[in-house]
Coordinates of C-alpha atoms in Angstrom, one line a residue:
X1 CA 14.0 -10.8 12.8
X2 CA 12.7 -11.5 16.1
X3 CA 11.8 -15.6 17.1
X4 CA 10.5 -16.5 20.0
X5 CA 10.6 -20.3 20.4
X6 CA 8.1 -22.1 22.7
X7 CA 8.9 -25.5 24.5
X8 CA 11.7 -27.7 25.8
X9 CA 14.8 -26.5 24.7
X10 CA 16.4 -30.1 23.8
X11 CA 17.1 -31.9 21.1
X12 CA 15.8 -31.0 17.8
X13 CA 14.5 -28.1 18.4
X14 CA 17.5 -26.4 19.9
X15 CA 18.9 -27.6 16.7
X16 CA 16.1 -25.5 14.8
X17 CA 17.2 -22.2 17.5
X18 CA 20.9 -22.6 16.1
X19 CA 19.5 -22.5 12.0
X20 CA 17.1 -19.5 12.6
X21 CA 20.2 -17.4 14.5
X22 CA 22.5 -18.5 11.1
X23 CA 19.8 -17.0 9.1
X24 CA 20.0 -13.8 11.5
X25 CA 17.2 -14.1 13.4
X26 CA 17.5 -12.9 17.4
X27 CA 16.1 -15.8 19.5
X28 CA 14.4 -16.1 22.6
X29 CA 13.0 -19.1 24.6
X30 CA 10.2 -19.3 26.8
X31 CA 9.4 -23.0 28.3
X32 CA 5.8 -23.1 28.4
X33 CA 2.9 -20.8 26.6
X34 CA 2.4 -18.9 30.1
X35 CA 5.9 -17.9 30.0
X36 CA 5.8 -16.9 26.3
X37 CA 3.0 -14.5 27.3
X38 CA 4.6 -12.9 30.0
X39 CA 7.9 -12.5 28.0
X40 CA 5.6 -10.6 25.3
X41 CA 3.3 -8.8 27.4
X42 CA 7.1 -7.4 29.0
X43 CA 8.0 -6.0 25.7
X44 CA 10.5 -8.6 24.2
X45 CA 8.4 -9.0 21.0
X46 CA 8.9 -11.4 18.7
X47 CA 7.6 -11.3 14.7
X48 CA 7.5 -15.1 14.8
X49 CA 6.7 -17.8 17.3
X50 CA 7.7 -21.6 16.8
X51 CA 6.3 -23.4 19.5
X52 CA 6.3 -27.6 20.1
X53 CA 3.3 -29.9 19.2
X54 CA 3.3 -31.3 22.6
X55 CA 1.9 -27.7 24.2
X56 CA -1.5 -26.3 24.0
X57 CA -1.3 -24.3 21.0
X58 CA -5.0 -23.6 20.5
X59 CA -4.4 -22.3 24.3
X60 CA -2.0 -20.0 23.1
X61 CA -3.4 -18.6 19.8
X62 CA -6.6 -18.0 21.7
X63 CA -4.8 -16.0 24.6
X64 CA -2.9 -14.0 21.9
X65 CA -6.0 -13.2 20.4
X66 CA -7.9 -12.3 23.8
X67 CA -4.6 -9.9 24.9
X68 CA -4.7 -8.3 21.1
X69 CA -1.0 -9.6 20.1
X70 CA -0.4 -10.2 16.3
X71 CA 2.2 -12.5 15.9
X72 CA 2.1 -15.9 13.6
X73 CA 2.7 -18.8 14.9
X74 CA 4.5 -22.1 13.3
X75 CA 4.2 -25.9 15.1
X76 CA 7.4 -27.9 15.2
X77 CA 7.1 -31.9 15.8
X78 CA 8.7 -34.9 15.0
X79 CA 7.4 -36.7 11.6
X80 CA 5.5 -39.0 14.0
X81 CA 3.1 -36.3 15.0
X82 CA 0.7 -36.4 12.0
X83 CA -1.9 -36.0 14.2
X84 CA -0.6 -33.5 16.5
X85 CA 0.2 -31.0 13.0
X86 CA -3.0 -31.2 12.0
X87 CA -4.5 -30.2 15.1
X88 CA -1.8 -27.2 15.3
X89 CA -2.8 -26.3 12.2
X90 CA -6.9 -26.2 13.0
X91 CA -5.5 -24.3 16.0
X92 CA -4.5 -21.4 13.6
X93 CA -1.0 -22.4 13.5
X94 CA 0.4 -20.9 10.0
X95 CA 2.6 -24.1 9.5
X96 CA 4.2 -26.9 10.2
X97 CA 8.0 -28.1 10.2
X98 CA 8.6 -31.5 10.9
X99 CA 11.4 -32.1 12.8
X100 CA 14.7 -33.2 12.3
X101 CA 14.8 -29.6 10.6
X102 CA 15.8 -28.8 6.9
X103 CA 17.7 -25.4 6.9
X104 CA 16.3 -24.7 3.6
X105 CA 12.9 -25.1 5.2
X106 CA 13.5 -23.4 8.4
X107 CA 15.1 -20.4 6.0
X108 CA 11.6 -20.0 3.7
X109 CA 9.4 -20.0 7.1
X110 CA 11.2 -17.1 8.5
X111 CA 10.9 -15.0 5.5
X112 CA 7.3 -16.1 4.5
X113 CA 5.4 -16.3 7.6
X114 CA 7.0 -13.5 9.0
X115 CA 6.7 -11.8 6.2
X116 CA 9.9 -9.6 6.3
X117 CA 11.4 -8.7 3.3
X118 CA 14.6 -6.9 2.7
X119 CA 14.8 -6.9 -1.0
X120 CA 16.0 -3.4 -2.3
X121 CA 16.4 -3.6 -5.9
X122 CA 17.7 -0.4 -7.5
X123 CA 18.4 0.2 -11.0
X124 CA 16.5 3.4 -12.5
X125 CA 18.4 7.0 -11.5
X126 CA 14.7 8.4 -10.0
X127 CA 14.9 5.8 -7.4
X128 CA 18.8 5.7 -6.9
X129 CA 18.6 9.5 -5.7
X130 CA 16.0 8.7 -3.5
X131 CA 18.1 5.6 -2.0
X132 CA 21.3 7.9 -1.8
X133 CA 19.2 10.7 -0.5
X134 CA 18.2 8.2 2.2
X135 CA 21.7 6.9 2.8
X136 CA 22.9 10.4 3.9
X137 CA 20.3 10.9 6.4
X138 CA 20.0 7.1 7.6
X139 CA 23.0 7.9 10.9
X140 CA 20.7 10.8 11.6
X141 CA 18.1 10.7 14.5
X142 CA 15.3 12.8 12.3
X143 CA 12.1 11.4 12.0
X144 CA 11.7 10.7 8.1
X145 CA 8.3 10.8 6.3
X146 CA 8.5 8.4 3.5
X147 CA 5.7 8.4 0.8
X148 CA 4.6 7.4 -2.6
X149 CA 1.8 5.4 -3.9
X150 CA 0.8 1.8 -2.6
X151 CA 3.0 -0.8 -3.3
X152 CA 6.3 0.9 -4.7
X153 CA 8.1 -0.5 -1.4
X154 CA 7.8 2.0 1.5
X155 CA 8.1 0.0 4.4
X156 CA 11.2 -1.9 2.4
X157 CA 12.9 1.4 1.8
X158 CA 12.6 2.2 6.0
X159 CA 13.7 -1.5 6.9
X160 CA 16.8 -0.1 4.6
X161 CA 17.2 3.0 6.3
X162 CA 16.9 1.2 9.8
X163 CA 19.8 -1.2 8.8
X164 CA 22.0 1.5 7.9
X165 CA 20.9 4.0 11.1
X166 CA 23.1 3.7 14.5
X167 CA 20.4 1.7 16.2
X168 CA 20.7 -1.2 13.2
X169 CA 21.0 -3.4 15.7
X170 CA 18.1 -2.9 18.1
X171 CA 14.8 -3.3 17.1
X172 CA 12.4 -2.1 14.0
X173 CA 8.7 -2.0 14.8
X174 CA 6.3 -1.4 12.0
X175 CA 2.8 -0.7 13.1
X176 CA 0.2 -0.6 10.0
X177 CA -1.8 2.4 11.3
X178 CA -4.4 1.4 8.6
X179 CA -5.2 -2.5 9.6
X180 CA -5.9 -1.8 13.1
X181 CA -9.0 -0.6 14.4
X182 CA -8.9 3.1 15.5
X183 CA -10.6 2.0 19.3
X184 CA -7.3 -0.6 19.7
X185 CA -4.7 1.5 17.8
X186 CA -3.9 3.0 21.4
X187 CA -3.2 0.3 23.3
X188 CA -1.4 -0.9 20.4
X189 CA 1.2 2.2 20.2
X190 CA 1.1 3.0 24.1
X191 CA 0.3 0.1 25.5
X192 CA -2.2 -0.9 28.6
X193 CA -2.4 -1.3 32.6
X194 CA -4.2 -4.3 34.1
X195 CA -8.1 -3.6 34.1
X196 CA -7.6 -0.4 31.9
X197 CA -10.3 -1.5 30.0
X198 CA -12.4 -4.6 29.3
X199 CA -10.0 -7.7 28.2
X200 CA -6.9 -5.7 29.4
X201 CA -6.4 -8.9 31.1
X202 CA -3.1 -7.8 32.2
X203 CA -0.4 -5.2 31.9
X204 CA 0.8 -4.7 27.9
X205 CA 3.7 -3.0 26.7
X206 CA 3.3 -1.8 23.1
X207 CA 4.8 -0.8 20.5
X208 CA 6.8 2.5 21.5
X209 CA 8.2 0.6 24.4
X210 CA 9.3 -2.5 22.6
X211 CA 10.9 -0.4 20.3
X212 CA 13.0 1.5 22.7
X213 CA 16.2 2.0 21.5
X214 CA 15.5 1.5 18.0
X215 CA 13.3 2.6 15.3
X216 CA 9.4 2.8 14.9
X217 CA 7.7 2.8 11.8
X218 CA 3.9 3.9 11.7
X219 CA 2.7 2.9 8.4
X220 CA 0.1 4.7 6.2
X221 CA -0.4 7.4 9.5
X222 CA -2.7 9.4 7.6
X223 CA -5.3 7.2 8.5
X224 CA -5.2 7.6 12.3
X225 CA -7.3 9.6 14.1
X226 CA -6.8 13.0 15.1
X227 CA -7.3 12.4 19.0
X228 CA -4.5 9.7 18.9
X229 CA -2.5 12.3 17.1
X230 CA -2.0 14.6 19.9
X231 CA -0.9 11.9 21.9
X232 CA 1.6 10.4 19.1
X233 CA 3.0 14.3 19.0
X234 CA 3.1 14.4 22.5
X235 CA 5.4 11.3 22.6
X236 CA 7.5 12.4 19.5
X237 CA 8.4 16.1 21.5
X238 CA 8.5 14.9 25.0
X239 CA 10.2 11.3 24.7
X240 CA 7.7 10.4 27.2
X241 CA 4.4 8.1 26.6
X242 CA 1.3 7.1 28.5
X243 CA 0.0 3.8 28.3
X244 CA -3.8 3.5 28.3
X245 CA -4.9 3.2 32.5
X246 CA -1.3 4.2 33.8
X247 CA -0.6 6.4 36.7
X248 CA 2.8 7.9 35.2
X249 CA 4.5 8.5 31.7
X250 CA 6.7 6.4 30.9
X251 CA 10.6 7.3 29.1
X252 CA 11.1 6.0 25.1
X253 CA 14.4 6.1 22.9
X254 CA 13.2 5.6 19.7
X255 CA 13.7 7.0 16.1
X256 CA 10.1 7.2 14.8
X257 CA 9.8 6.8 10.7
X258 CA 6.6 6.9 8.9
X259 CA 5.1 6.6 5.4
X260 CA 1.7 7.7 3.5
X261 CA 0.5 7.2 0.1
X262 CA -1.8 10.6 0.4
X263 CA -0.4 13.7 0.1
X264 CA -0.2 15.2 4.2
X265 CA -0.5 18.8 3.3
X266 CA -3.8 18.2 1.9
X267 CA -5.0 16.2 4.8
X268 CA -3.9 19.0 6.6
X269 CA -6.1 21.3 4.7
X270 CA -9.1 19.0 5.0
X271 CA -8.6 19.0 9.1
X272 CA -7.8 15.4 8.8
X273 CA -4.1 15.6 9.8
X274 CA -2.6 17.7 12.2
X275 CA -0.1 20.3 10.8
X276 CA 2.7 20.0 14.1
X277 CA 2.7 17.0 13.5
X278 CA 3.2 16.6 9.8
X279 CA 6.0 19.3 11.1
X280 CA 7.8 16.7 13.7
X281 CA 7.3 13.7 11.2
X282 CA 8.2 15.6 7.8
X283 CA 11.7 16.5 8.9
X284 CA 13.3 14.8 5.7
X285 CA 11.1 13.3 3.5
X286 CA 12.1 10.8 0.9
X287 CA 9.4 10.4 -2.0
X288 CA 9.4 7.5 -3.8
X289 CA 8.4 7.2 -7.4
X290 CA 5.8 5.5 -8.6
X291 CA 7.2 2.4 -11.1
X292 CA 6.0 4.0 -14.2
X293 CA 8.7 6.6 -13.7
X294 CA 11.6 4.1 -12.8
X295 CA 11.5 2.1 -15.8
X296 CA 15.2 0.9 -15.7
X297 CA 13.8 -0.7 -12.4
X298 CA 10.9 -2.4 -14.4
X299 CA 13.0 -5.6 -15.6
X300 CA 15.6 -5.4 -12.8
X301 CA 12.7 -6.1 -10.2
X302 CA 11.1 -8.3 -13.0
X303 CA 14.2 -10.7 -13.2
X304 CA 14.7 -11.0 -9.6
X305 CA 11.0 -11.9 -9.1
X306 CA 11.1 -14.7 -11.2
X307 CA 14.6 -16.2 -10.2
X308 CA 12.8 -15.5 -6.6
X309 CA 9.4 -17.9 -7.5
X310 CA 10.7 -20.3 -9.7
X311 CA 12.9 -21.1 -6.5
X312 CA 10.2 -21.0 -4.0
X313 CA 8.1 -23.2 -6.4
X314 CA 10.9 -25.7 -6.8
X315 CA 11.0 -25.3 -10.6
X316 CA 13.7 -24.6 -13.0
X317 CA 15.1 -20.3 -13.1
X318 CA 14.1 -18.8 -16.6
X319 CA 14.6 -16.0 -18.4
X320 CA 12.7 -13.0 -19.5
X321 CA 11.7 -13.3 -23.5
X322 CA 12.3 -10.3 -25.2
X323 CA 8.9 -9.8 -26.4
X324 CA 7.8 -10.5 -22.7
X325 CA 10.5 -7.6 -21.5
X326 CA 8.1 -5.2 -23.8
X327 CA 5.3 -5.9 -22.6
X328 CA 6.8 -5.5 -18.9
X329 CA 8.3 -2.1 -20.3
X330 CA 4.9 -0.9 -21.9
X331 CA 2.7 -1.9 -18.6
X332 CA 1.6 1.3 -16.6
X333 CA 2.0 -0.9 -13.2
X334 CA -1.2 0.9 -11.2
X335 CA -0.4 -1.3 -8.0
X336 CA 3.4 -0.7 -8.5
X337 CA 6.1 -3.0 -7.2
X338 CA 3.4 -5.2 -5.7
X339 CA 1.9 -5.6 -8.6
X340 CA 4.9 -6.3 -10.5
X341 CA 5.5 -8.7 -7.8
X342 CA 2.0 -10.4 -8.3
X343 CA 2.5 -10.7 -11.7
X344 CA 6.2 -12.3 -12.3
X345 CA 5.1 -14.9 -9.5
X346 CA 2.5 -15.6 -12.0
X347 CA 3.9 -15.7 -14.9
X348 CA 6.7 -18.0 -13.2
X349 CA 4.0 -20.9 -12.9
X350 CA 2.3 -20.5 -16.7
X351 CA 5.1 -19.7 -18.8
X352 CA 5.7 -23.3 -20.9
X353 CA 9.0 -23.5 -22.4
X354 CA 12.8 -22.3 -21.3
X355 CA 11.9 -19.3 -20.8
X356 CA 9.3 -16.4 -20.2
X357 CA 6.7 -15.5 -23.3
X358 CA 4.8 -12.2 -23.5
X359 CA 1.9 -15.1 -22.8
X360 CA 2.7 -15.5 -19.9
X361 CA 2.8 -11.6 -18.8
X362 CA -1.1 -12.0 -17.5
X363 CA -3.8 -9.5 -15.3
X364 CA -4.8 -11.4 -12.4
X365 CA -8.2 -11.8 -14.6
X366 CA -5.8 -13.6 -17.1
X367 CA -6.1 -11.4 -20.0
X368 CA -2.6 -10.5 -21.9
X369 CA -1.2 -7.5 -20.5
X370 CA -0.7 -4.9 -22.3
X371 CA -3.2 -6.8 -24.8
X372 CA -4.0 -4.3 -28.3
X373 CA -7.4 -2.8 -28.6
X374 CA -9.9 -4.0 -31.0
X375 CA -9.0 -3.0 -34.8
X376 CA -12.7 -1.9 -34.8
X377 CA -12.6 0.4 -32.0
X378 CA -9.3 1.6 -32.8
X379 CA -10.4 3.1 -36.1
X380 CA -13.7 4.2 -34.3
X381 CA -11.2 6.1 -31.5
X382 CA -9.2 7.7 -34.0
X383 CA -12.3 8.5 -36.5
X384 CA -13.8 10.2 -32.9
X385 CA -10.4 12.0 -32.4
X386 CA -10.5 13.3 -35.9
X387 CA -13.5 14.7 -35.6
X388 CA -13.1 16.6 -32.4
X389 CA -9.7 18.2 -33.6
X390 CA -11.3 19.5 -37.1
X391 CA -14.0 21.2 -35.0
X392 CA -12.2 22.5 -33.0
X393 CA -9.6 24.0 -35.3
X394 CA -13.0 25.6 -37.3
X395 CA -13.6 27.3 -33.6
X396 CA -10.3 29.0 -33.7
X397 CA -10.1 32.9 -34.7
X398 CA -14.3 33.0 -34.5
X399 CA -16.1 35.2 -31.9
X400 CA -18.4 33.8 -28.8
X401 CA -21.2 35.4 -30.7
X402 CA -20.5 34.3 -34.1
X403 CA -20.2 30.8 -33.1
X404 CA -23.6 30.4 -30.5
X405 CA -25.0 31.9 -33.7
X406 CA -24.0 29.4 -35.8
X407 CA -25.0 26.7 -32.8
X408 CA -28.8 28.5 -32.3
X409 CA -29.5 28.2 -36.2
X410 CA -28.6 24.8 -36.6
X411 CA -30.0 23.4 -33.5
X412 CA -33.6 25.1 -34.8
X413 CA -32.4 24.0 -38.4
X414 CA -32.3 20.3 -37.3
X415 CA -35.3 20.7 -35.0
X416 CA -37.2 22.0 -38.6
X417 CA -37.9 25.2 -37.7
X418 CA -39.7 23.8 -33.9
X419 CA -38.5 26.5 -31.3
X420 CA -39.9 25.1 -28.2
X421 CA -38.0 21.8 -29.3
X422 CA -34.9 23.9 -30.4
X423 CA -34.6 25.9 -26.7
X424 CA -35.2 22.8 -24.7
X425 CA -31.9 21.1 -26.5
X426 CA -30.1 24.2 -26.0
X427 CA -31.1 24.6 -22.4
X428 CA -32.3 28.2 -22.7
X429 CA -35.7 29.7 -22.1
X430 CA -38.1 30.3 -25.4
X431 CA -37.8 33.8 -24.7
X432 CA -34.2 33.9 -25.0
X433 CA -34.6 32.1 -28.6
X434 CA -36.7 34.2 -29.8
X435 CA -35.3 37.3 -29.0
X436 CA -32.5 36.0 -30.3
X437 CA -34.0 34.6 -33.8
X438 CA -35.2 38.2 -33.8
X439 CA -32.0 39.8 -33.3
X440 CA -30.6 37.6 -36.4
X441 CA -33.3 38.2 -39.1
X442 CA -32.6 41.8 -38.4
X443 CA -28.8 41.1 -39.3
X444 CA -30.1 39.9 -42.4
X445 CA -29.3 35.8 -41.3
X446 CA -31.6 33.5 -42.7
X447 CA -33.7 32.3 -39.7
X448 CA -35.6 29.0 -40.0
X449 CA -40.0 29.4 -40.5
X450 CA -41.2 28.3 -37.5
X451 CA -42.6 24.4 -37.1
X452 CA -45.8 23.1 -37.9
X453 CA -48.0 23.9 -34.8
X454 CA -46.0 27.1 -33.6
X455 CA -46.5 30.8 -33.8
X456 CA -45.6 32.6 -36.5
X457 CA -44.9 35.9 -34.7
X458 CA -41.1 35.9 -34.5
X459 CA -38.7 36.7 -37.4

């Protein structure tokens, strides 16, 4: 993780510097917000900022806003500065953290504001032969197309593959192709000259160039748009990028992973994806399954989400009931590991007791998950399902004519004997009904007297 600290490099906050680095974290330090800017306009990008209370950081939030740079920002200050972290926070400031630091404290900011998580849980042999599969190609330089319905842990499963590569330790860049608007996506992946376009304030780099030497990941790239993919090919082949308002291209060393929860070959077919580019992305792909299919995975992930919250929460580990295991087991998990996620974190803060209940295993509306149906409805369902099998096992063995027969005759049967009534439900003209009620009197079928009303010219 990269952290770019903001201010005076004394004291207590130097002391905050030497924490983040023994948590892993790569620091940088810029001395006033003007510098900070410069230092990520030049491509050192940084996933979190901590800057000091004492500089302008509504100044700073609003610049980063103006120059299109997404990157959270955390205020650091003495106890003192009540005032001062309230104002940060109003600013836009994610949090605050008082200073002298708490490790513990410094340790949770990094990995919640910053939002980086590196937790690869594997348990269930459909996921551990994806995982070994991506092992083996990790020290490769092939682009990998990794994909697999929303939240069963894509970008976690290329962070994994990027830590194991030969350029572990430069830097990862994710870029969510899907959160960014298509008119900035660009400038985001290409970056921008000074005056290129309105608010291009000054020159950018973005993301292929802070990523140099290391690994890109474009997330969800089936939603970008099909002009932008010619350039992204472009780049992949040539090694070469333009940014948006330059004069030259510009050289990149980067690995380039992506990942899509839509199937690529039938964007392709809609005209929504190129095909050479599927082609340069799809070198090795690694398809992850959804959670339904890895159940050994279900409780692994399960128990490590609630060790994770209980200690995030400050309360006491417990453990997974038996009864609440079930229920996990018997959950079809539509949103996946997210959900999963969602869920334990959940049931960490209900569940009463030492340990976990099944009634604590909630929806997000609060109902029991998993919850039985309604005796009622049950019976009703099963009645219903009865039904349907015995008519169609009495279909079985009969001829298309036999049985529209059968249909005709009853339908004018229940209709008493009304053959305008009886076509309409049947969705044929009267014409057709009554050359067919002709055709079956003459078979020697008992045909139905006409209704009160009708004419009493057929059969």
């Amino acid at each position: 993780m990269r952290l770019l600290i903001v201010g005076t490099l004394g004291g207590q906050l130097a002391v905050a510097s030497r924490m983040a680095m023994d948590r892993g974290a790569s620091v940088v330090h810029a001395d006033s917000v003007e510098t900070a800017l410069k230092t990520l306009r030049s491509g050192r990008g940084a996933d979190l900022i901590m800057i000091d209370v004492a500089l302008n950081i509504g100044d700073l939030i609003r610049r980063l806003e103006q120059e299109l740079i997404h990157v959270p920002v955390v205020a650091c200050g003495t106890t003192t500065n009540a005032r001062a972290a309230v104002e940060a926070i109003r600013a836009g400031a994610k949090e605050y953290i008082p200073l002298p630091p708490d490790p513990e404290l410094i340790a949770a900011v990094l990995a919640a504001v910053a939002e980086e998580s590196r937790d690869l849980i594997v348990r269930d042999d459909a996921m551990a032969r994806v995982l070994r599969l991506a092992d083996q190609v990790a020290a490769s330089e092939a682009s990998i197309l990794i994909t697999g319905e929303s939240g069963t842990g894509k970008e976690v499963l290329a962070r994994h593959v990027h830590r194991k590569s030969n350029r572990a330790d430069k830097p990862f860049i994710a870029v969510n192709c899907a959160a960014i608007p298509e008119q900035l996506l660009e400038s985001e992946l290409f970056g921008h000259e000074k005056g290129a376009f309105t608010g291009a304030i000054a020159r950018r780099i973005g993301k292929f160039e802070e990523a140099d030497g290391g690994t890109l990941l474009l997330d969800e790239i089936s939603e970008m748009d099909l002009r932008l993919q010619a350039k992204l090919l472009r780049a992949i082949q040539e090694r070469l990028i333009d940014r948006v308002g330059g004069a030259r291209p510009v050289p990149v060393n980067i690995r380039i992973l992506a990942t899509s929860n839509r199937t690529l070959a039938d964007e392709v077919r809609k005209g929504t994806f190129r095909e050479d580019l599927l082609y340069r992305l799809n070198v090795v792909n690694l398809k992850i399954p959804p959670l339904r299919e890895r159940p050994a995975d279900v409780i692994a992930l399960a128990e490590h989400f609630a060790e994770k919250y209980a200690k995030v929460n400050g309360l006491k580990p417990k453990a997974i009931g038996a009864e609440a295991r079930r229920q996990l087991m018997r959950a079809r998990w539509p949103g996946n590991v997210r959900e999963l996620e969602n869920c334990m974190h959940r049931a960490v803060l209900v569940a009463a007791g030492d340990e976990i209940g099944p009634d604590a295993i909630l929806t997000p509306d609060g109902e029991l998950m998993g919850a039985p149906e309604r005796p009622d409805l049950d019976r009703t369902v099963a009645r219903a399902a009865e039904t349907a099998e015995a008519v169609t096992r009495a279909l079985v063995g009969r001829t298309v004519a036999d049985v529209e027969r059968d249909l005709i005759l009853s339908t004018l049967d229940h209709c008493f004997g009304n053959r305008t009534h009886a076509a309409n439900i049947l969705g044929i003209s009267i014409r057709t009904m009554r050359n067919k009620l002709k055709e079956y009197a003459e078979e020697g079928h008992a045909v139905p007297p006409p209704g009160q009303g009708e004419a009493r010219d057929v059969a």
